[in-house]
Coordinates of C-alpha atoms in Angstrom, one line a residue:
M1 CA 109.5 50.1 112.8
T2 CA 107.6 51.6 109.9
T3 CA 104.2 52.9 110.2
M4 CA 101.7 52.9 107.2
P5 CA 100.5 56.2 106.1
P6 CA 97.0 56.7 106.8
A7 CA 96.4 57.2 102.9
A8 CA 97.5 53.7 102.4
V9 CA 95.5 52.1 104.9
A10 CA 92.2 53.6 103.4
A11 CA 93.2 52.5 99.8
D12 CA 93.8 48.9 101.2
P13 CA 90.9 46.8 99.5
V14 CA 91.2 44.4 102.5
E15 CA 90.0 44.9 106.3
T16 CA 91.7 43.5 109.2
V17 CA 89.4 41.6 111.6
A18 CA 90.9 39.7 114.8
G19 CA 94.0 39.2 112.7
T20 CA 92.6 38.1 109.5
R21 CA 92.5 39.8 106.2
T22 CA 88.5 39.9 104.8
P23 CA 87.9 41.2 101.4
L24 CA 85.7 44.0 101.4
P25 CA 82.3 43.4 99.1
R26 CA 82.8 44.5 95.7
R27 CA 81.0 47.9 94.3
R28 CA 78.0 47.1 91.8
R29 CA 79.3 47.5 88.3
E30 CA 78.1 50.5 86.9
R31 CA 75.7 49.9 83.5
S32 CA 77.7 50.8 80.5
V33 CA 76.2 53.5 77.9
A34 CA 75.0 51.1 75.6
A35 CA 73.2 48.8 78.1
S36 CA 71.7 52.1 79.4
I37 CA 70.5 53.3 76.1
A38 CA 69.0 49.9 75.2
L39 CA 67.0 49.7 78.5
H40 CA 65.5 53.2 78.3
G41 CA 64.8 52.4 74.4
T42 CA 62.9 49.3 75.5
L43 CA 61.1 51.0 78.2
V44 CA 60.1 54.0 75.7
V45 CA 58.8 51.4 73.2
A46 CA 56.8 49.1 75.7
T47 CA 55.3 52.5 77.1
F48 CA 54.3 53.6 73.7
I49 CA 52.8 50.1 72.6
A50 CA 50.7 50.3 75.8
L51 CA 49.5 53.8 75.8
F52 CA 48.5 53.9 72.1
P53 CA 45.4 52.0 71.8
I54 CA 44.2 54.3 74.6
L55 CA 45.5 57.5 72.6
W56 CA 43.8 56.1 69.7
V57 CA 40.6 55.8 71.3
V58 CA 40.6 59.0 72.8
L59 CA 41.5 60.9 69.5
S60 CA 38.7 58.8 67.8
S61 CA 36.3 60.0 70.4
I62 CA 36.6 63.4 69.0
K63 CA 36.7 62.8 65.2
P64 CA 33.4 63.2 63.0
A65 CA 31.9 59.7 62.2
S66 CA 33.3 60.2 58.5
E67 CA 36.8 60.8 59.5
I68 CA 36.7 57.4 61.5
R69 CA 35.7 55.4 58.7
R70 CA 38.4 57.0 56.2
T71 CA 40.8 54.6 54.7
E72 CA 43.5 57.2 55.6
V73 CA 44.7 57.2 58.9
E74 CA 45.0 60.3 60.8
L75 CA 45.6 60.9 64.3
F76 CA 44.2 64.1 64.8
S77 CA 41.6 65.4 62.3
S78 CA 38.6 67.9 62.6
P79 CA 38.1 67.7 66.5
T80 CA 34.7 68.0 67.6
L81 CA 32.8 67.2 70.9
D82 CA 29.5 66.5 68.9
N83 CA 29.8 62.7 69.8
Y84 CA 29.8 63.2 73.4
R85 CA 26.7 65.5 73.0
R86 CA 24.7 62.9 70.8
L87 CA 25.8 60.1 73.4
L88 CA 24.7 61.8 76.4
T89 CA 21.3 63.2 74.6
E90 CA 20.1 60.9 72.0
T91 CA 21.0 57.7 73.6
D92 CA 20.4 55.6 76.5
F93 CA 23.9 56.1 77.7
P94 CA 23.0 58.0 81.1
T95 CA 20.8 55.4 82.1
W96 CA 23.1 52.5 81.4
F97 CA 25.7 54.7 83.3
A98 CA 23.6 54.9 86.3
N99 CA 22.6 51.3 86.5
S100 CA 26.4 50.6 86.4
V101 CA 27.0 52.7 89.2
V102 CA 24.6 51.2 91.3
V103 CA 25.6 47.6 90.5
A104 CA 29.2 48.3 90.9
A105 CA 28.6 50.4 94.2
F106 CA 26.6 47.8 95.8
T107 CA 29.1 45.0 94.4
M108 CA 31.8 46.8 96.2
V109 CA 30.2 47.4 99.5
I110 CA 28.8 43.7 99.7
G111 CA 31.9 42.4 98.5
I112 CA 34.1 44.3 101.2
A113 CA 31.8 43.2 103.8
M114 CA 31.8 39.5 102.9
S115 CA 35.3 39.2 102.1
A116 CA 36.8 41.0 105.4
T117 CA 34.6 38.9 107.7
A118 CA 35.4 35.7 106.0
G119 CA 39.3 36.7 105.7
Y120 CA 39.3 37.5 109.4
A121 CA 37.5 34.3 110.2
L122 CA 39.9 32.3 108.0
S123 CA 43.1 34.1 109.5
R124 CA 41.8 34.0 113.3
F125 CA 39.6 31.2 114.1
N126 CA 39.9 27.3 113.8
F127 CA 36.7 25.4 112.7
P128 CA 36.0 22.3 111.0
G129 CA 36.0 22.6 107.2
K130 CA 38.3 25.7 107.3
R131 CA 40.9 24.0 105.1
G132 CA 38.3 22.9 102.8
L133 CA 36.6 26.4 102.4
M134 CA 40.1 27.8 101.5
W135 CA 40.5 25.2 98.6
V136 CA 36.9 26.0 97.5
F137 CA 37.8 29.8 97.5
L138 CA 41.0 28.6 95.5
L139 CA 39.4 26.3 93.0
T140 CA 36.4 28.9 92.0
Q141 CA 39.1 31.2 90.5
M142 CA 40.0 28.3 88.0
F143 CA 36.7 28.3 86.3
P144 CA 36.0 30.7 83.3
V145 CA 33.0 33.0 83.2
A146 CA 31.7 31.1 80.1
I147 CA 31.2 28.0 82.3
L148 CA 29.6 29.6 85.1
I149 CA 26.9 31.7 83.1
V150 CA 24.6 28.8 82.5
P151 CA 24.4 27.3 86.2
I152 CA 23.9 31.0 87.6
Y153 CA 21.4 32.0 84.9
T154 CA 19.4 29.0 85.8
I155 CA 19.8 29.7 89.6
M156 CA 18.7 33.5 88.9
A157 CA 15.6 32.5 86.8
N158 CA 14.3 30.1 89.6
L159 CA 14.5 33.0 91.7
G160 CA 12.8 35.3 89.5
L161 CA 15.8 37.7 89.2
I162 CA 16.4 37.7 85.8
D163 CA 16.4 41.2 84.3
T164 CA 17.2 43.0 87.8
K165 CA 20.0 44.6 89.2
L166 CA 20.3 42.1 92.2
S167 CA 21.0 39.3 89.8
L168 CA 24.1 41.1 88.7
I169 CA 25.3 42.1 91.9
I170 CA 25.1 38.5 93.3
A171 CA 26.8 37.1 90.2
Y172 CA 29.6 39.6 90.6
C173 CA 30.0 39.0 94.2
T174 CA 30.5 35.1 93.4
V175 CA 33.5 36.4 91.2
A176 CA 35.0 38.7 93.5
V177 CA 34.6 37.4 97.0
P178 CA 36.3 34.1 97.0
F179 CA 39.7 35.8 95.5
C180 CA 39.2 39.0 97.9
A181 CA 38.7 36.8 101.0
W182 CA 41.9 34.6 100.4
M183 CA 43.8 37.9 99.7
L184 CA 42.5 39.5 103.1
R185 CA 43.4 36.3 105.2
G186 CA 46.8 36.7 104.1
Y187 CA 46.8 40.4 105.1
F188 CA 45.3 39.6 108.3
D189 CA 48.0 37.1 109.1
T190 CA 50.6 40.1 109.0
I191 CA 48.7 42.0 111.8
P192 CA 49.8 40.7 115.5
R193 CA 47.6 38.3 117.1
E194 CA 48.6 40.2 120.3
L195 CA 46.3 43.0 119.5
D196 CA 43.4 40.6 119.6
E197 CA 44.6 39.4 123.0
A198 CA 44.8 42.7 124.2
A199 CA 41.6 43.7 123.1
A200 CA 40.0 40.5 124.6
L201 CA 41.5 41.6 128.0
D202 CA 40.0 44.9 127.7
G203 CA 36.5 43.3 127.4
L204 CA 36.1 43.3 123.6
G205 CA 34.5 40.5 121.6
P206 CA 35.5 39.2 118.7
F207 CA 33.2 41.5 116.3
S208 CA 34.2 44.5 118.2
T209 CA 38.0 43.6 118.1
F210 CA 37.6 43.0 114.4
W211 CA 35.6 46.3 113.7
R212 CA 37.4 48.7 116.2
I213 CA 41.0 47.2 116.1
I214 CA 41.6 45.0 113.1
L215 CA 39.9 46.9 110.2
P216 CA 41.4 50.3 110.8
L217 CA 44.9 48.6 110.6
A218 CA 43.6 46.6 107.7
R219 CA 42.9 49.8 105.2
P220 CA 45.7 49.1 102.6
G221 CA 44.0 45.6 102.1
L222 CA 40.5 46.9 102.3
A223 CA 41.7 49.4 99.4
V224 CA 42.6 46.8 97.1
T225 CA 39.5 44.8 97.7
A226 CA 37.4 47.8 96.9
F227 CA 39.4 48.7 93.9
Y228 CA 39.2 45.0 92.6
T229 CA 35.4 44.5 93.4
F230 CA 34.5 47.8 91.6
L231 CA 36.5 46.9 88.5
T232 CA 34.8 43.2 88.7
A233 CA 31.3 45.0 88.1
W234 CA 32.1 48.2 86.2
G235 CA 32.1 47.4 82.5
E236 CA 31.7 43.8 82.8
V237 CA 30.0 42.3 79.5
A238 CA 29.1 38.5 79.9
Y239 CA 26.9 38.6 82.6
A240 CA 25.2 41.6 81.6
I241 CA 24.4 40.5 78.3
A242 CA 23.0 37.2 79.8
F243 CA 20.9 38.5 82.6
M244 CA 19.5 41.8 81.4
Q245 CA 16.8 41.7 78.7
G246 CA 15.6 45.5 78.6
S247 CA 17.5 48.5 77.4
D248 CA 16.5 50.3 80.3
H249 CA 18.1 47.8 82.9
Y250 CA 21.3 47.6 80.6
T251 CA 24.5 48.4 82.4
L252 CA 27.5 49.9 80.3
G253 CA 29.0 46.4 79.5
A254 CA 25.7 45.6 77.5
G255 CA 24.8 49.0 76.5
L256 CA 27.8 49.6 74.3
Q257 CA 27.1 46.6 72.6
Q258 CA 24.1 48.2 70.9
F259 CA 26.8 50.7 69.0
V260 CA 28.4 48.0 67.2
P261 CA 25.7 45.9 65.4
Q262 CA 26.5 43.4 62.5
F263 CA 26.0 46.2 60.0
S264 CA 27.0 50.0 60.1
P265 CA 28.8 50.1 63.6
R266 CA 28.8 53.5 65.4
W267 CA 32.2 53.9 66.1
E268 CA 32.2 57.5 67.1
L269 CA 29.5 56.7 69.8
L270 CA 31.3 53.7 71.0
T271 CA 34.7 55.6 71.4
A272 CA 33.1 58.5 73.4
G273 CA 31.5 56.1 75.6
A274 CA 34.9 54.1 76.2
V275 CA 36.2 57.3 77.3
L276 CA 33.6 58.3 79.8
I277 CA 33.4 54.8 81.5
T278 CA 37.0 55.2 82.5
V279 CA 36.3 58.1 84.7
P280 CA 34.6 56.5 87.6
A281 CA 37.4 53.8 87.5
A282 CA 40.0 56.6 87.5
I283 CA 38.2 58.2 90.5
V284 CA 38.3 55.0 92.7
F285 CA 41.8 54.4 91.7
F286 CA 42.6 57.9 92.8
F287 CA 41.2 57.3 96.3
A288 CA 42.8 54.0 96.6
Q289 CA 46.2 54.3 94.9
R290 CA 48.1 55.3 98.0
H291 CA 47.1 52.2 99.7
L292 CA 47.4 49.5 96.7
V293 CA 51.0 48.8 96.9
A294 CA 51.0 48.1 100.5
G295 CA 47.6 46.1 100.3
L296 CA 48.9 44.0 97.3
T297 CA 52.4 43.1 98.9
A298 CA 51.3 42.8 102.4
G299 CA 49.9 39.4 102.4
G300 CA 52.8 38.1 100.6
T301 CA 55.2 37.6 103.7
K302 CA 54.0 36.9 107.2
G303 CA 55.8 37.8 110.2

């Protein structure tokens, strides 16, 4: 009787299981050199297209006004920080910045509170009108901002809230809360209900369970909600222009419009302001980014 050498057994492309010969899975085909070059080249071009406008704004913000208006294009010419000095000392930009911080911060706090409680209620409780409420949250995302400005403006005018920060906070919450509540509802569905039952056995009520047990586990979802609500209010233009009438009440979205009038736009101040308004958004993203991926994907599946 002839025995197959060990090397021959290892080289055999089949595996014997219970007397049958089952083919082993094929190895994934390696990408060719040409395909790899094409893929990486496409990624480089896409990255350049995405980053070039940002680079252009940053470089324009450190150019004198005369250099920005030249017909000859130069990416880097006569760098100066005078545009930032004039923006911060000769305009109302600091006031607009402070107004935007207040509006965005309150929108974020109120939006998180309303979205989290509404999402938890939709996830855990059954009540009359639950399905209809979920459809309302979904349908509100289908209306563009331009359609909602007039009815919301009428409501704010009847309440005497025009030209106040509260009007913007309420308007931004109407935009952000339905989406965030729907998203958090999906995230809360991924948290086992057995935790609620165990908390109830320990004597905790629904609110205590939500506050002490569920919220600490929902930090990724809350981080996404915080980032979305902050960006909804930060730099928004349409509502800010419609509701704010005095320059001292402008937010950044409405204030920067003053630098691009019909005649003689001040591009040097606009580009400097555009760079500065990215700083708070970058800070919020920095603190929320480690939770963003988990928060965005956790509600996609259940179980």
